[in-house]
Coordinates of N, CA and C in Angstrom, one line a residue:
M9 N -171.7 -93.4 39.3 CA -171.6 -94.6 39.8 C -171.8 -94.6 41.3
I10 N -171.3 -93.6 42.1 CA -171.6 -93.3 43.5 C -173.1 -93.1 43.7
S11 N -173.7 -92.3 42.8 CA -175.1 -91.9 43.0 C -175.9 -93.1 42.8
T12 N -175.7 -94.2 42.0 CA -176.4 -95.3 41.7 C -176.3 -96.2 43.1
V13 N -175.2 -96.3 43.5 CA -175.1 -97.1 44.7 C -175.9 -96.4 46.0
R14 N -175.7 -95.1 46.1 CA -176.4 -94.3 47.0 C -177.8 -94.5 47.0
G15 N -178.2 -94.6 45.6 CA -179.6 -94.7 45.4 C -180.2 -96.1 45.7
Q16 N -179.3 -97.1 45.6 CA -179.8 -98.4 46.0 C -179.7 -98.5 47.6
Y17 N -178.8 -97.9 48.3 CA -179.0 -97.8 49.7 C -180.2 -97.1 50.4
V18 N -180.4 -96.1 49.6 CA -181.6 -95.3 50.0 C -182.8 -96.1 49.9
L19 N -183.0 -96.6 48.8 CA -184.1 -97.8 48.4 C -184.2 -98.7 49.6
L20 N -183.0 -99.5 49.8 CA -182.9 -100.4 50.9 C -183.3 -99.8 52.1
F21 N -182.7 -98.8 52.4 CA -183.2 -98.1 53.7 C -184.8 -97.8 53.9
L22 N -185.2 -97.4 52.9 CA -186.7 -97.1 52.9 C -187.5 -98.3 53.1
G23 N -187.0 -99.3 52.3 CA -187.8 -100.8 52.4 C -187.6 -101.3 53.8
L24 N -186.4 -101.1 54.4 CA -186.5 -101.7 55.6 C -187.1 -100.9 56.7
L25 N -187.2 -99.7 56.5 CA -188.1 -98.7 57.4 C -189.4 -99.0 57.2
M26 N -190.0 -99.2 56.0 CA -191.4 -99.6 55.9 C -191.7 -101.0 56.5
L27 N -190.7 -102.0 56.2 CA -190.9 -103.3 56.8 C -191.0 -103.1 58.5
G28 N -190.1 -102.2 58.8 CA -190.1 -102.2 60.5 C -191.3 -101.4 60.9
N29 N -191.8 -100.6 60.4 CA -193.0 -99.8 60.5 C -194.1 -100.7 60.5
S30 N -194.1 -101.5 59.5 CA -195.5 -102.6 59.5 C -195.5 -103.5 60.6
A31 N -194.4 -103.6 61.2 CA -194.4 -104.7 62.3 C -194.8 -104.0 63.5
C32 N -194.9 -102.5 63.6 CA -195.3 -101.9 64.6 C -196.9 -101.6 64.7
V33 N -197.4 -101.9 63.5 CA -199.0 -101.6 63.5 C -199.6 -102.6 64.3
P34 N -200.7 -102.0 65.2 CA -201.3 -102.9 66.0 C -202.1 -103.8 65.2
P35 N -202.4 -105.0 65.7 CA -203.1 -106.0 65.0 C -204.7 -105.6 64.9
D36 N -205.2 -106.1 64.1 CA -206.7 -105.7 63.8 C -207.4 -106.0 65.1
P37 N -208.2 -105.1 65.4 CA -208.9 -105.2 66.8 C -210.1 -106.1 66.8
F38 N -210.3 -106.7 65.8 CA -211.5 -107.7 65.7 C -211.1 -109.0 66.5
H39 N -211.9 -109.3 67.3 CA -211.7 -110.7 68.1 C -212.7 -111.5 67.8
T40 N -212.4 -112.8 67.4 CA -213.2 -113.8 67.0 C -213.7 -114.5 68.4
L41 N -214.9 -114.9 68.5 CA -215.4 -115.8 69.6 C -215.0 -117.2 69.5
T42 N -214.4 -117.6 68.5 CA -214.1 -118.9 68.3 C -213.2 -119.5 69.4
G43 N -213.7 -120.6 69.9 CA -213.1 -121.3 71.0 C -214.0 -122.0 71.8
T44 N -213.6 -122.5 73.0 CA -214.3 -123.4 74.0 C -214.1 -122.5 75.2
W45 N -215.3 -122.3 75.7 CA -215.3 -121.3 76.9 C -216.2 -121.9 78.1
H46 N -215.8 -121.7 79.3 CA -216.5 -122.3 80.5 C -216.9 -121.1 81.2
L47 N -218.3 -121.0 81.4 CA -219.0 -119.9 82.1 C -218.7 -120.1 83.5
I48 N -218.2 -118.9 84.0 CA -217.9 -119.0 85.5 C -218.5 -118.0 86.4
Q49 N -219.2 -116.9 85.9 CA -219.8 -116.0 86.6 C -220.9 -115.1 85.7
Y50 N -221.7 -114.6 86.6 CA -222.8 -113.7 86.0 C -222.5 -112.5 86.9
E51 N -222.9 -111.3 86.4 CA -222.7 -110.0 87.1 C -224.0 -109.1 86.7
N52 N -224.6 -108.6 87.5 CA -225.8 -107.6 87.3 C -225.5 -106.3 87.6
G53 N -225.2 -105.5 86.6 CA -224.7 -104.0 86.8 C -225.7 -103.1 87.6
H54 N -227.0 -103.5 87.7 CA -228.0 -102.7 88.2 C -228.0 -102.9 89.8
T55 N -227.8 -104.1 90.3 CA -227.9 -104.4 91.6 C -226.4 -104.7 92.2
G56 N -225.6 -104.9 91.4 CA -224.1 -105.3 91.9 C -224.1 -106.7 92.3
E57 N -225.1 -107.6 92.1 CA -225.0 -109.0 92.3 C -224.1 -109.6 91.4
V58 N -223.4 -110.7 92.0 CA -222.4 -111.6 91.4 C -222.8 -113.0 91.7
Q59 N -222.9 -113.8 90.7 CA -223.2 -115.1 90.9 C -222.2 -116.0 90.3
H60 N -221.5 -116.8 91.2 CA -220.3 -117.6 90.8 C -220.9 -119.0 90.4
E61 N -220.3 -119.8 89.7 CA -220.6 -121.1 89.3 C -221.0 -121.9 90.6
P62 N -222.0 -122.5 90.6 CA -222.3 -123.3 92.0 C -221.5 -124.6 92.0
D63 N -221.0 -125.0 93.2 CA -220.1 -126.1 93.3 C -220.9 -127.5 93.2
D64 N -222.1 -127.4 93.2 CA -223.0 -128.5 93.1 C -223.5 -129.0 91.7
L65 N -223.1 -128.4 90.7 CA -223.5 -128.7 89.3 C -222.9 -130.1 88.9
P66 N -224.0 -130.8 88.2 CA -223.5 -132.1 87.7 C -222.4 -132.0 86.6
R67 N -222.5 -130.9 85.9 CA -221.4 -130.7 84.9 C -221.3 -129.1 84.6
A68 N -220.3 -128.6 84.2 CA -220.1 -127.2 84.0 C -221.0 -126.9 82.7
V69 N -221.1 -125.5 82.5 CA -221.5 -125.0 81.4 C -220.2 -124.5 80.6
I70 N -220.3 -125.3 79.3 CA -219.4 -125.2 78.4 C -219.9 -124.6 77.1
V71 N -219.5 -123.6 76.4 CA -219.8 -123.1 75.1 C -218.9 -123.1 74.1
S72 N -219.1 -123.6 73.0 CA -218.1 -123.6 71.9 C -218.6 -122.7 70.8
F73 N -217.8 -121.6 70.5 CA -218.2 -120.8 69.4 C -217.4 -121.0 68.1
D74 N -217.8 -120.8 67.1 CA -217.2 -120.9 65.7 C -217.6 -120.0 64.7
D75 N -216.6 -119.0 64.5 CA -216.9 -117.9 63.5 C -216.6 -118.3 62.2
Q76 N -217.3 -118.1 61.0 CA -217.0 -118.0 59.8 C -217.1 -116.6 59.3
G77 N -216.0 -115.9 59.3 CA -215.9 -114.4 59.1 C -216.7 -113.9 60.1
K78 N -217.7 -113.0 59.9 CA -218.5 -112.4 61.0 C -219.8 -113.0 61.4
R79 N -219.9 -114.4 60.9 CA -221.2 -115.2 61.3 C -220.6 -116.4 61.9
G80 N -221.3 -116.9 62.9 CA -220.9 -118.2 63.4 C -222.0 -119.0 64.1
S81 N -221.7 -120.0 64.6 CA -222.5 -120.8 65.4 C -222.0 -121.2 66.6
F82 N -222.8 -121.7 67.6 CA -222.3 -122.2 68.9 C -223.2 -123.2 69.5
T83 N -222.4 -124.2 70.1 CA -223.2 -125.2 70.8 C -222.6 -125.1 72.4
A84 N -223.7 -125.4 73.2 CA -223.5 -125.4 74.7 C -223.9 -126.6 75.3
E85 N -223.1 -127.1 76.2 CA -223.2 -128.2 77.1 C -223.8 -127.5 78.4
T86 N -224.9 -127.9 78.9 CA -225.3 -127.4 80.0 C -225.5 -128.7 81.2
P87 N -225.6 -128.6 82.4 CA -225.8 -129.6 83.4 C -226.9 -130.6 82.8
T88 N -228.0 -130.4 82.0 CA -229.0 -131.2 81.7 C -229.3 -131.2 80.3
N89 N -228.7 -130.3 79.5 CA -229.2 -130.2 78.0 C -228.2 -129.7 77.3
Q90 N -228.5 -129.6 75.8 CA -227.6 -129.0 75.0 C -228.1 -127.8 74.2
L91 N -227.7 -126.8 74.0 CA -228.1 -125.7 73.2 C -227.4 -125.5 72.0
R92 N -227.7 -124.9 71.0 CA -227.2 -124.5 69.8 C -227.9 -123.2 69.2
G93 N -227.0 -122.5 68.5 CA -227.5 -121.4 67.8 C -226.6 -120.7 66.9
T94 N -226.9 -119.6 66.6 CA -226.1 -118.7 65.5 C -226.1 -117.6 65.9
Y95 N -225.0 -116.8 65.6 CA -224.9 -115.3 66.1 C -224.0 -114.6 64.8
Q96 N -224.1 -113.2 64.8 CA -223.2 -112.5 64.1 C -222.4 -111.4 64.8
I97 N -221.4 -111.1 64.3 CA -220.7 -109.8 64.8 C -220.8 -108.8 63.9
E98 N -221.4 -107.8 64.5 CA -221.7 -106.6 63.8 C -220.5 -105.7 63.5
N99 N -220.0 -105.3 64.6 CA -218.6 -104.5 64.5 C -217.7 -105.2 65.7
D100 N -216.6 -104.7 65.8 CA -215.7 -105.2 66.9 C -216.5 -105.0 68.2
G101 N -216.8 -106.0 68.7 CA -217.5 -105.9 70.1 C -218.9 -106.0 70.0
D102 N -219.7 -105.7 68.9 CA -221.1 -105.9 68.8 C -221.5 -107.1 68.2
M103 N -222.6 -107.7 68.8 CA -222.9 -109.1 68.5 C -224.4 -109.2 68.4
E104 N -225.0 -110.1 67.6 CA -226.3 -110.3 67.9 C -226.6 -112.0 67.7
T105 N -227.3 -112.4 68.6 CA -227.7 -113.9 68.4 C -228.9 -114.0 67.5
T106 N -228.8 -114.7 66.6 CA -229.8 -114.8 65.4 C -230.8 -116.0 65.8
E107 N -230.3 -117.1 66.4 CA -231.2 -118.2 66.8 C -230.5 -119.0 68.2
V108 N -231.5 -119.4 68.8 CA -231.0 -120.3 69.9 C -232.2 -121.5 69.9
E109 N -231.6 -122.7 69.9 CA -232.5 -123.7 69.8 C -232.0 -124.7 71.0
G110 N -233.1 -125.4 71.7 CA -232.5 -126.4 72.7 C -233.9 -126.3 73.8
T111 N -233.7 -127.0 74.9 CA -234.8 -127.0 75.8 C -234.1 -126.7 77.3
L112 N -235.1 -126.3 78.1 CA -234.6 -125.8 79.4 C -235.2 -126.9 80.5
F113 N -235.5 -128.1 79.9 CA -236.1 -129.0 80.9 C -235.1 -129.6 81.8
G114 N -235.5 -129.3 83.2 CA -234.5 -129.7 84.2 C -233.3 -128.8 84.5
E115 N -233.4 -127.6 83.8 CA -232.1 -126.9 83.9 C -232.1 -126.3 85.4
P116 N -230.8 -126.1 86.0 CA -230.8 -125.5 87.2 C -230.8 -123.9 86.9
E117 N -231.0 -123.0 87.8 CA -231.1 -121.6 87.5 C -229.8 -121.0 86.9
W118 N -228.8 -121.7 87.4 CA -227.4 -121.3 86.8 C -227.4 -121.2 85.2
S119 N -227.8 -122.4 84.7 CA -227.9 -122.5 83.0 C -229.0 -122.0 82.5
E120 N -230.1 -121.8 83.2 CA -231.3 -121.2 82.5 C -230.8 -119.7 82.1
G121 N -229.9 -119.1 83.0 CA -229.5 -117.7 82.7 C -228.7 -117.6 81.5
L122 N -227.9 -118.7 81.1 CA -227.2 -118.8 79.9 C -228.3 -118.6 78.6
W123 N -229.4 -119.5 78.6 CA -230.3 -119.5 77.6 C -230.8 -117.9 77.4
E124 N -231.3 -117.4 78.5 CA -231.7 -115.9 78.5 C -230.8 -115.0 77.9
A125 N -229.5 -115.2 78.6 CA -228.4 -114.1 78.2 C -228.0 -114.3 76.6
L126 N -227.9 -115.5 76.3 CA -227.5 -115.5 74.9 C -228.6 -115.0 73.9
Q127 N -229.8 -115.1 74.1 CA -230.9 -114.6 73.3 C -230.9 -113.0 73.3
T128 N -230.4 -112.2 74.2 CA -230.3 -111.0 74.3 C -228.8 -110.4 74.2
A129 N -227.9 -111.2 73.8 CA -226.6 -110.8 73.8 C -226.4 -109.6 72.9
K130 N -225.7 -108.5 73.3 CA -225.3 -107.3 72.6 C -223.9 -107.1 72.3
R131 N -223.0 -107.1 73.3 CA -221.7 -106.9 73.1 C -220.6 -108.1 73.7
Y132 N -219.6 -108.2 73.4 CA -218.5 -108.9 73.8 C -217.3 -108.3 74.0
R133 N -216.4 -108.7 74.8 CA -215.2 -108.3 75.1 C -214.2 -109.4 75.5
I134 N -213.0 -109.5 74.8 CA -212.2 -110.6 75.0 C -210.8 -110.0 75.5
T135 N -210.4 -110.3 76.7 CA -209.2 -110.0 77.3 C -208.3 -111.1 77.7
G136 N -207.4 -111.3 76.9 CA -206.6 -112.5 77.2 C -207.3 -113.9 77.3
Q137 N -207.2 -114.6 78.3 CA -208.2 -115.8 78.2 C -209.5 -115.8 78.9
M138 N -209.8 -114.5 79.1 CA -211.2 -114.3 79.6 C -212.3 -113.7 78.5
M139 N -213.6 -113.9 78.4 CA -214.6 -113.3 77.7 C -215.8 -112.9 78.5
E140 N -216.2 -111.7 78.0 CA -217.6 -111.2 78.8 C -218.4 -111.2 77.5
I141 N -219.6 -111.3 77.8 CA -220.8 -111.1 77.0 C -221.7 -110.5 77.7
Y142 N -222.1 -109.1 77.2 CA -223.1 -108.4 77.9 C -224.4 -108.5 77.3
Y143 N -225.4 -108.5 77.9 CA -226.7 -108.9 77.5 C -227.8 -107.9 78.1
E144 N -229.0 -108.3 77.6 CA -230.1 -107.3 77.8 C -229.9 -105.9 77.7
D145 N -229.7 -105.0 78.7 CA -229.5 -103.6 78.5 C -227.8 -103.2 78.6
G146 N -227.1 -104.4 78.5 CA -225.7 -104.1 78.5 C -225.1 -103.9 79.8
L147 N -225.9 -103.7 80.9 CA -225.5 -103.9 82.1 C -225.2 -105.2 82.8
Q148 N -225.7 -106.3 82.2 CA -225.5 -107.6 82.7 C -224.5 -108.3 81.9
R149 N -223.9 -109.2 82.6 CA -222.7 -109.9 81.8 C -222.6 -111.2 82.1
M150 N -222.0 -112.1 81.2 CA -221.6 -113.5 81.7 C -220.1 -113.4 81.6
I151 N -219.3 -114.0 82.2 CA -217.9 -114.2 82.3 C -217.5 -115.5 82.1
F152 N -216.7 -115.7 81.1 CA -216.1 -117.1 80.7 C -214.6 -117.0 80.7
E153 N -214.1 -118.2 81.1 CA -212.7 -118.5 80.8 C -212.5 -119.5 79.6
R154 N -211.4 -119.2 78.8 CA -211.0 -120.1 77.6 C -210.5 -121.2 78.0
L155 N -211.1 -122.5 77.5 CA -210.5 -123.8 77.8 C -209.6 -124.0 76.6
G156 N -208.4 -124.7 77.1 CA -207.5 -124.9 76.0 C -206.6 -123.6 75.5
N157 N -206.1 -123.7 74.2 CA -205.5 -122.5 73.6 C -206.5 -121.7 73.0

């Protein structure tokens, strides 16, 4: 009888140990881009130039991403137009824009950069409420802050 009770305690202990260890496993490193993001900065790694959002824009550049698994779509509100497109996430941090539609008619330089950058997006990184999208050769990036939750 004692060995049966001891066996049950051993099983209970092992079960709790496994449950405790599963709570220590880090979360899946995959980050979704899903959310609404405000473009606040461009950085050029070649020249060190940093461009901050101009104060005189009629409206901010806001991009909403929506992933379905590792494929997604986005819409962007720019000062004068709307863009939309699709993308896919290849691996954690690797992305490819598969389509961008819209017009650049009347766009200020600030939002023209968004169009060009999204077409050549290669990588992304999300840290807290900030997201970086690297484009062209990977030395240039856009920086966004998350809006809402």
